[in-house]
Amino acid sequence: MTIVLFGDSITAGYVHGEGDTQALTKRIAQAFQKYDVLNLGIPGDTSQGGRERVYEQVVNVNPDYVFVFFGANDVAEDKVQTKAIYRQNLQAIVEAIGKEKVILLTGPYTNQKNHAQDRPESRIKDYAQAVESLGNQLSIPVVPIYKRMKQDQAVTAFFQADGLHFSEIGYDFLAKQMIEALERKIGENKEHE
């Protein structure tokens, strides 16, 4: 049984210049010890990149559950995908994998002291709403990471110095949200068996 983490550098576990740590993977694996956890996060990736590699990397391993977590780069000024294309890419990813396996995450909040110019909050919020809307349309769970980060008083502690990538505290927060969502999905699937 396999859980796939599919996304960008935050998924990959980018910590202090290292692009592929076990920061997120180990937290998910600890909570779901009966599953293999495969991290397919690529630093710098967008939903377009995810769409291009979904069949080869995700569908081919026939996972039981997949977290889809793109957005931090889709909203970036130098890579910006339009909101419509972002949503189309996510929908194509979901359709490739199968909606019964997918949990979507909205893109994260970024510290606006560092990123007001290249990742403006208005765009982050707009794209997060697109993910929630897609989840509603397809009847799949969405973890509203942007909203939950914004609501947390300690949000600045969630970041490394760059104001984008997650700190250990940030990964604790992120993993908790993901674990709760997957526990609910597994429970719902058992009810339908």
Backbone as a ProteinNet text record, in pm:
[ID]
protein_1_A
[PRIMARY]
MTIVLFGDSITAGYVHGEGDTQALTKRIAQAFQKYDVLNLGIPGDTSQGGRERVYEQVVNVNPDYVFVFFGANDVAEDKVQTKAIYRQNLQAIVEAIGKEKVILLTGPYTNQKNHAQDRPESRIKDYAQAVESLGNQLSIPVVPIYKRMKQDQAVTAFFQADGLHFSEIGYDFLAKQMIEALERKIGENKEHE
[TERTIARY]
85.8	0	89.4	49.8	137.8	64	127.9	83.8	186.7	140	229.6	211.6	322.8	325.2	372.1	284.5	310.5	303.4	417.1	416.2	551.9	581.2	700.8	803.1	882.3	989.8	938	821.6	767.1	732.7	676.2	649.6	781.1	878.6	1007.6	1079.9	1055	1121.9	1245	1234.6	1347.6	1381.5	1496.5	1537.4	1682.7	1703.2	1837.5	1921.1	1861.3	1933.9	1935	1888.9	1880.8	1741.8	1737.2	1609.6	1530.6	1590	1518	1550.4	1489.6	1504.8	1382.6	1380.9	1265.6	1171.6	1179	1104.6	955	892.9	749.6	727.5	807.2	789.7	791	887.8	901	780.3	722.7	606.8	483.7	465.8	352.1	374.2	495.6	527.2	507.9	540.6	524.6	377.3	290.6	147	79.8	136.1	74.6	178	209.1	320	291.8	166.9	134.1	153.5	183.3	197.4	343.3	380.1	503.4	470.1	555.5	532.9	637.3	590.2	675.5	665.1	777.4	776.8	818.6	726.7	751.2	744.5	796.1	807.2	933.1	921.1	1036.2	1048.2	1159.4	1177.4	1158	1081.2	1056.3	940.8	880.1	776.1	645.5	568	434.6	332.6	205.5	100.3	119.2	175.8	201.9	304.4	410.6	510.1	449.9	363.9	295.6	208.2	137.6	51.3	134.1	252.1	337.7	399.4	415.8	482.6	389.9	260.9	170	158.4	149.7	133.3	257.9	372.3	497.8	533.6	515.2	564.5	460.1	334.7	232.8	144.5	81	-13	56.8	179.6	253.6	284.2	284.1	309.3	179.6	66.3	-65.6	-83.9	-72.4	-82.4	-224.7	-234.4	-365.8	-419.9	-329.7	-368.8	-260.2	-303.8	-210.4	-247.2	-151.9	-166	-114.2	-194.8	-155	-140	-16.1	15.4	101.6	35	100.4	39.5	114	60	163.5	260.7	360.9	436.9	461.3	531.8	436.5	318	219.1	185.6	189.6	156.2	277.3	396.6	518.6	526.4	568.5	572.5	650.9	759.4	844	792.7	691.7	640.5	489.5	427.1	282	202.3	120.1	20.6	-107.9	-189.2	-316.7	-396.9	-490.6	-573.8	-650.1	-697.9	-773.1	-684	-560	-468.5	-428.4	-405	-373.8	-483.8	-606.5	-719.7	-730	-711.4	-715.9	-607.3	-488.6	-379.4	-413.1	-465.4	-502.3	-611.4	-708.5	-817	-762.6	-671.2	-611.1	-531.5	-461.7	-386.7	-482.2	-590.2	-689.9	-749.9	-786.7	-848.8	-752.3	-624	-524.7	-511.4	-510.7	-489.1	-616.7	-729.6	-857.7	-898.1	-1013.4	-1050.2	-1067.7	-1096.8	-1113.7	-983.5	-869.2	-738.1	-679.9	-737.4	-670.5	-720.2	-625.5	-652.7	-576.9	-648.1	-586.6	-546.5	-440.1	-403.5	-400.6	-450.8	-434.7	-288.2	-246	-111.2	-96.8	25.7	48.1	52.3	30.3	60	212	258.1	401.3	417.2	527.7	550.8	559.6	464.3	455.5	565.8	634.3	752	859.5	866.2	964.5	908.9	776.9	723.5	605	584.5	470.3	477.9	598.1	613.6	603	673.6	677.2	566.5	507.4	396.4	291.9	222.8	128.8	14.5	-22.1	-123.3	-256.8	-292.4	-419.9	-422.8	-310.9	-304.2	-307.8	-234.3	-233.6	-376	-446.1	-583.6	-675.1	-661.7	-741.3	-719.8	-594.5	-563.2	-608.6	-600	-649.3	-799.8	-872.3	-1016.4	-1044.4	-957.8	-974.6	-961.8	-870.2	-852.6	-975.9	-1024.7	-1142.9	-1263.7	-1277.8	-1387.8	-1377.9	-1257.6	-1237.3	-1270.8	-1226.8	-1258	-1408.1	-1478.8	-1624.8	-1687	-1640	-1694.7	-1675.5	-1558.8	-1525.7	-1556.4	-1604.5	-1634.4	-1512.1	-1401.5	-1281.4	-1233.6	-1167.2	-1124.4	-1016.3	-1026.8	-927.6	-878.4	-747	-687.8	-657.3	-729.3	-712.5	-591	-473.1	-348.3	-334.5	-364.6	-353.6	-437.9	-564.3	-654.6	-606.7	-566.8	-525.4	-396.2	-306.1	-184.1	-218.5	-305.9	-344.8	-411.8	-481.6	-553.9	-462.5	-344.3	-255	-168.6	-173.2	-97.1	53.7	98.3	242.5	293.4	218.6	250.1	393.1	447.4	583.7	686.3	656.1	746.6	740.9	645.1	631	733.7	805	894	1041.5	1122.7	1266	1288.5	1411.8	1443.5	1394.7	1377.4	1334	1185.7	1109.2	967.6	878.5	933.3	856.8	860.9	980.9	995	969.2	920.3	873.9	988.9	973.5	1063.5	1015.1	1086.9	1040.8	901.2	877.4	744.9	641.2	678.5	588.7	555.1	655.2	629.2	543.5	559.7	470.3	326.1	306.7	173.2	116.8	195.9	151	116.4	204.5	181.2	55.2	31.8	-89.5	-214	-217.7	-334.4	-352.7	-243.2	-248.4	-290.1	-235.2	-266.7	-414.8	-467.2	-610.3	-697.3	-661.7	-739.9	-736.4	-618.9	-608.6	-679.4	-671.9	-744.5	-893.9	-945.7	-1088.7	-1118.8	-1033.8	-1057.3	-1051.8	-954.5	-945.6	-1070.8	-1115.1	-1236.9	-1359.8	-1371.4	-1484.6	-1479.8	-1361.7	-1348.2	-1387.3	-1352.2	-1390.6	-1542.1	-1607.4	-1754.3	-1820	-1756.4	-1815.3	-1778.7	-1696	-1655.4	-1769.8
-118.8	0	123.6	222.9	337.6	470.7	565.8	705.4	785.1	866.3	951.7	1097	1165.9	1309.9	1374.3	1451.1	1499.6	1651.3	1716.2	1861.6	1921.8	2032.4	2111.8	2099.7	2204.4	2197.8	2182.1	2236.3	2221.6	2075	2010.7	1867	1790.3	1825.6	1754.1	1764.3	1871.8	1891.2	1978	2087.2	2178.3	2246.7	2211.5	2265.9	2312.6	2440.5	2499	2464.1	2482.8	2463	2320.6	2225.9	2087.8	2064.6	2018.7	2007.8	1883.8	1783.1	1657.4	1595.5	1648.2	1590.6	1504.6	1443.5	1360.4	1438	1570.4	1651.7	1620	1609.3	1577.7	1426.8	1358.6	1213.8	1140	1170.9	1095.6	1118.7	1237.5	1265.7	1187.8	1181	1106.2	956.7	908.6	766.6	721.5	808.8	773.8	754.7	834.5	826.3	708.6	666.5	559.7	450.4	376.7	281.1	160.3	135.1	22.1	57	183.9	230.2	264.9	246.1	304.6	447.8	542.7	682.9	722.6	759	795.2	945.6	1016	1160.9	1194.6	1255.2	1296.5	1448.4	1516.9	1662.3	1702.3	1802.1	1852.9	2003.3	2049.6	2192.8	2272.2	2380.7	2468.5	2426.9	2311.2	2261	2339.6	2335.5	2397.6	2289	2327.5	2233.4	2183	2266.9	2224	2110.9	2125.9	2019.2	1892.6	1908.6	1793.7	1722.7	1801.4	1743.9	1663.7	1715	1649.5	1519.9	1507.5	1388	1294.2	1325.9	1248.6	1102	1075.6	936.1	854.4	907.8	834.3	812.3	916.6	907	862.1	901.4	870.6	753.4	765	661.8	526.5	526	400.4	325	393.6	321.3	273.6	306.9	263.1	285.7	411.6	440.2	424.3	409.1	403.8	544	635.9	774.6	869.1	986.1	1085.5	1223.4	1288.8	1430.5	1511.8	1604.8	1691.6	1832.9	1883.9	2008.8	2099	2166.2	2265.1	2402.3	2506.7	2641.5	2744.9	2707.3	2804.9	2864.9	2784.1	2834.3	2881.7	2823.6	2867.7	3015.9	3064.9	3205.9	3298	3241.3	3322.8	3404.4	3527	3621.5	3568	3495.2	3447.9	3320.5	3255.6	3130.2	3130.9	3240.3	3242.5	3170.9	3077.4	3013.1	3093.1	3115.6	3182.8	3093	3153	3074.9	2966.5	2998	2900.5	2782.3	2810.7	2702.4	2620.5	2688.7	2619.8	2519.5	2565.9	2478.7	2363.4	2392.8	2288	2183.1	2229.5	2136.5	2045.6	2104.9	2023.9	1923.9	1968.1	1877.1	1761.9	1791	1685.4	1587	1638.5	1552.8	1460.8	1518.7	1440	1332.3	1370.2	1273.7	1161.5	1192.7	1090	989.4	1038.7	953.8	879.5	948.7	895.1	967.6	1035	1123.4	1050.6	921.9	846.5	834.1	862	848.6	982.1	1093.6	1223.8	1305.9	1372.3	1481.2	1602.2	1709.5	1833.3	1921.6	1996.8	2101.5	2233.6	2337.3	2469.5	2508.5	2602	2654.7	2717.5	2730.1	2786.1	2938.3	2994.4	3136.3	3151.7	3267.5	3298.1	3426.8	3439	3558	3679.6	3770.4	3883.5	3986.2	3978.5	4065	4029.7	3901.6	3854.8	3851	3826.9	3787.2	3869	3988.2	4069	4100.2	4113.8	4146.4	4023.5	3916.9	3802.1	3700.3	3698	3607.2	3684.6	3778.4	3863.1	3781.8	3821	3745.2	3740.1	3846.3	3844.4	3729.5	3702.8	3592.3	3457.8	3446.9	3322.3	3286.9	3385.5	3364.1	3322.7	3389.9	3361.7	3217.9	3175.3	3039.6	2935.1	2968.6	2877.3	2855.1	2961.6	2948.9	2861	2867.5	2783	2634.9	2602.3	2463.4	2418.1	2503.8	2467.5	2447	2532.8	2520.7	2390	2355.4	2230.5	2110.1	2114.8	2006.9	1989.5	2101.1	2094.2	2035.3	2081.8	2034.6	1884.4	1834.2	1692.9	1606.1	1666.8	1595.2	1521.2	1596.5	1540	1632.3	1575.4	1657.9	1758.4	1874.8	1981.1	2021.8	2025.6	2077.5	2225.5	2317.1	2460.9	2518.8	2478.4	2517.6	2669.7	2740.5	2887.4	2944.6	2907.3	2961.2	2925.3	2801.3	2756.1	2823.1	2847.7	2920.4	3062.6	3126.1	3265.2	3278.2	3174.7	3178.2	3153.1	3102.5	3064	3182	3212.8	3325.7	3308.9	3182.4	3154.8	3138.5	3187.4	3157.7	3195.7	3302.3	3340.6	3234.1	3156.2	3048.5	2928	2926.2	2813.6	2817.5	2930.6	2950.3	2945.9	2904.5	2927.3	3076.4	3118.7	3261.5	3318.5	3233.7	3283.6	3320.1	3287.4	3325.1	3243.3	3137.1	3052.1	2906	2853.3	2712.4	2691.5	2574.2	2547.8	2512.7	2556.8	2519.9	2387	2335.9	2214.2	2235.6	2352.8	2384.4	2386.5	2442.6	2445.6	2306.4	2218.4	2080.5	2005.1	2033.4	1973.2	2013.8	2142.7	2195.8	2132.6	2132	2078.7	1930.5	1853.9	1710.1	1681.1	1756.7	1736.8	1753.3	1857.3	1881.2	1766.2	1720.7	1614.1	1480.9	1450.9	1325.1	1320.1	1429.8	1432.7	1411.2	1474.2	1460.2	1316.6	1254.5	1117	1019.2	1040.6	953.5	957.7	1079.6	1092.1	1016.8	1032.6	968.2	815.4	764	619.3	569.1	643.9	607.1	604.6	705.1	710.5	594.9	561.2	450.9	319.1	301.3	177.4	167.1	281.9	281.5	238.6	268.3	236.8	97.6	25.3	-109.3	-208.1
0	0	0	-79.7	-103.3	-91.8	-25.9	-22.6	-101.3	-195.7	-272.9	-230.6	-212.7	-187.8	-317.2	-382.5	-517.9	-519	-544.6	-540.9	-572.1	-502.8	-531.2	-417.3	-395.6	-295.5	-153	-124.2	11.4	34.7	-65.3	-57.1	-45	-127.8	-129.2	3.9	77.2	205.6	194.8	120.3	100.3	231.9	288.6	417.9	408.1	436.4	440.3	316.9	200.1	75.8	23	103.6	56.1	-0.3	-125.4	-195.3	-167.7	-106.6	-91.1	44.6	147.3	280.8	309.3	422	460.9	553.9	552.5	649.4	652.1	536.5	530.9	527.7	448.6	430.5	563.2	649	774.6	866.1	860.8	945.8	898.3	767.9	713.7	735.6	712.1	728.9	873.8	966.9	1107.8	1143.5	1082.1	1111.6	1040.6	927.3	847	821.5	926.5	920.4	831.7	799.7	711.9	564.2	536.4	398.9	367.8	242.5	191.5	153	188.2	152.3	49.5	-68.4	-180.5	-203.5	-189.9	-207.7	-350.3	-424.6	-563	-575.2	-473.7	-479.5	-554.2	-640.9	-715.3	-692.1	-634.9	-613.2	-742.8	-731.9	-844.3	-933.3	-905.4	-995.3	-981.6	-1088.2	-1093.5	-1125.5	-1124.8	-1161.8	-1304.8	-1391.4	-1529.8	-1531.9	-1454.5	-1444.2	-1386.9	-1286.4	-1228	-1330.2	-1408.6	-1512.6	-1613.6	-1645.9	-1745.3	-1692.7	-1560.4	-1507.7	-1430.4	-1425	-1340.7	-1383.4	-1512.3	-1555.7	-1527	-1567.9	-1552.6	-1405.8	-1323.8	-1186.5	-1085	-1104.6	-1003.7	-1046.5	-1161	-1204.7	-1216.7	-1264.5	-1284.4	-1155.1	-1041	-915.1	-849.9	-910.4	-862.6	-711.8	-668.1	-524.3	-472.3	-340.8	-276.6	-251.5	-212.5	-184.1	-233.6	-280.5	-332.4	-279.2	-215.8	-180.9	-298.8	-349.4	-460.1	-404.6	-403.5	-334.5	-422.9	-516.1	-602.1	-574.7	-606	-590.7	-553.4	-471.1	-426.2	-543.8	-646.9	-765	-874.2	-879.2	-978.8	-962.7	-838.7	-813.1	-826.3	-839.3	-842.6	-971.1	-956.4	-1068.4	-1187.7	-1161.9	-1272.3	-1339.3	-1278.9	-1335.6	-1349.6	-1320.1	-1297.7	-1407.4	-1360.8	-1445.5	-1421.5	-1520.6	-1492.3	-1400.2	-1329.3	-1238	-1314.3	-1433	-1512.9	-1552.3	-1593.6	-1632.1	-1509.5	-1397.4	-1271.4	-1237.5	-1243.4	-1211.7	-1313.2	-1441.1	-1544.2	-1519.9	-1483.6	-1455.8	-1338.4	-1231.6	-1114.3	-1149.6	-1227.2	-1265.8	-1349.4	-1440.6	-1522.6	-1435.4	-1334.9	-1242.6	-1166.7	-1115.7	-1041.5	-1130.6	-1252.1	-1344.1	-1380.5	-1394.2	-1425.5	-1311.4	-1189.9	-1072.6	-1033.4	-1043	-995.1	-869.1	-873.5	-762.8	-629.5	-634.2	-509.6	-431.3	-496.9	-432.3	-386.8	-432.9	-419.9	-301.2	-237.2	-143.5	-197.5	-223.4	-272	-154.5	-171.3	-76	-151.7	-88.5	-149.3	-136.6	-218.3	-202.4	-64.1	-15.9	117.2	116.1	232.7	255.9	247.7	203.7	212.5	291.6	360.5	441.8	348.8	362.7	271	293.2	407.3	427.4	325.7	287.5	189.3	47.4	33.9	-96.5	-147.4	-95.6	-141.4	-290.2	-343.6	-485.5	-575.6	-541.7	-633.2	-609.3	-489.3	-459.4	-378.3	-443.1	-368	-306.1	-185.4	-113.1	-186.1	-256.8	-330	-430.5	-495.3	-591.8	-519.2	-409.3	-332.1	-289.2	-237.2	-190.1	-305.7	-417.6	-536.2	-585.1	-588.4	-635	-532.7	-405.3	-301.9	-318.8	-350	-373.5	-495	-595.8	-714.6	-677.1	-587.9	-543.2	-465.5	-375.7	-297.8	-388.3	-486.9	-583	-662	-704.1	-777.6	-688.9	-565.3	-471.6	-454.4	-440.9	-428.7	-554.3	-670	-797.7	-814.9	-777	-796.9	-675.1	-567.7	-442.6	-388.4	-379.8	-319.2	-207.6	-106.3	6.2	-32	31.6	14.5	152.1	168.7	291.5	265.5	333.1	306.3	378.3	333.5	400.6	410.3	301.3	304.1	418.2	424.6	528.2	667.8	684.6	818.1	862.9	768.7	804.5	845.4	770.8	799.7	936.5	978	1105.5	1225	1200.8	1310.1	1353.7	1481	1536.5	1517.5	1512.8	1506.8	1364.2	1265.4	1124.9	1084.9	1138.4	1098.6	1139.2	1242.7	1285.4	1192.1	1099.8	1007.1	894.6	882.4	768.1	807.2	709.9	718.4	690	692	674.8	542.2	440.3	309.7	303	407.9	411.8	320.7	262	169.7	212.8	231.8	266.9	415.6	449.1	584.1	679.3	802.2	911.5	969.7	1068.5	1136.8	1196.2	1254.3	1310.1	1197.6	1084.9	969.6	919.9	917.2	873.8	975.3	1103.2	1203	1174.6	1147.8	1117.7	989.8	884.4	756.3	766.9	826.8	839.2	919.3	1025.4	1107.3	1021.5	938.7	852.8	752.7	696.3	596.6	659.9	775.6	845.7	879.7	932.5	968.4	845.4	733.4	610.8	559.3	564.4	514.5	607.7	737.4	831.4	801.9	774	738.7	609.5	508.7	378.9	391.5	465.8	486.4	557.8	659.2	731.8	642.1	555.9	462.2	363.7	316.1	221	285.6	413.8	483.9	498.2	519.6	531.4	400.9	287.9	157.3	105.4	181.4	135.3	150.6
[MASK]
+++++++++++++++++++++++++++++++++++++++++++++++++++++++++++++++++++++++++++++++++++++++++++++++++++++++++++++++++++++++++++++++++++++++++++++++++++++++++++++++++++++++++++++++++++++++++++++++++

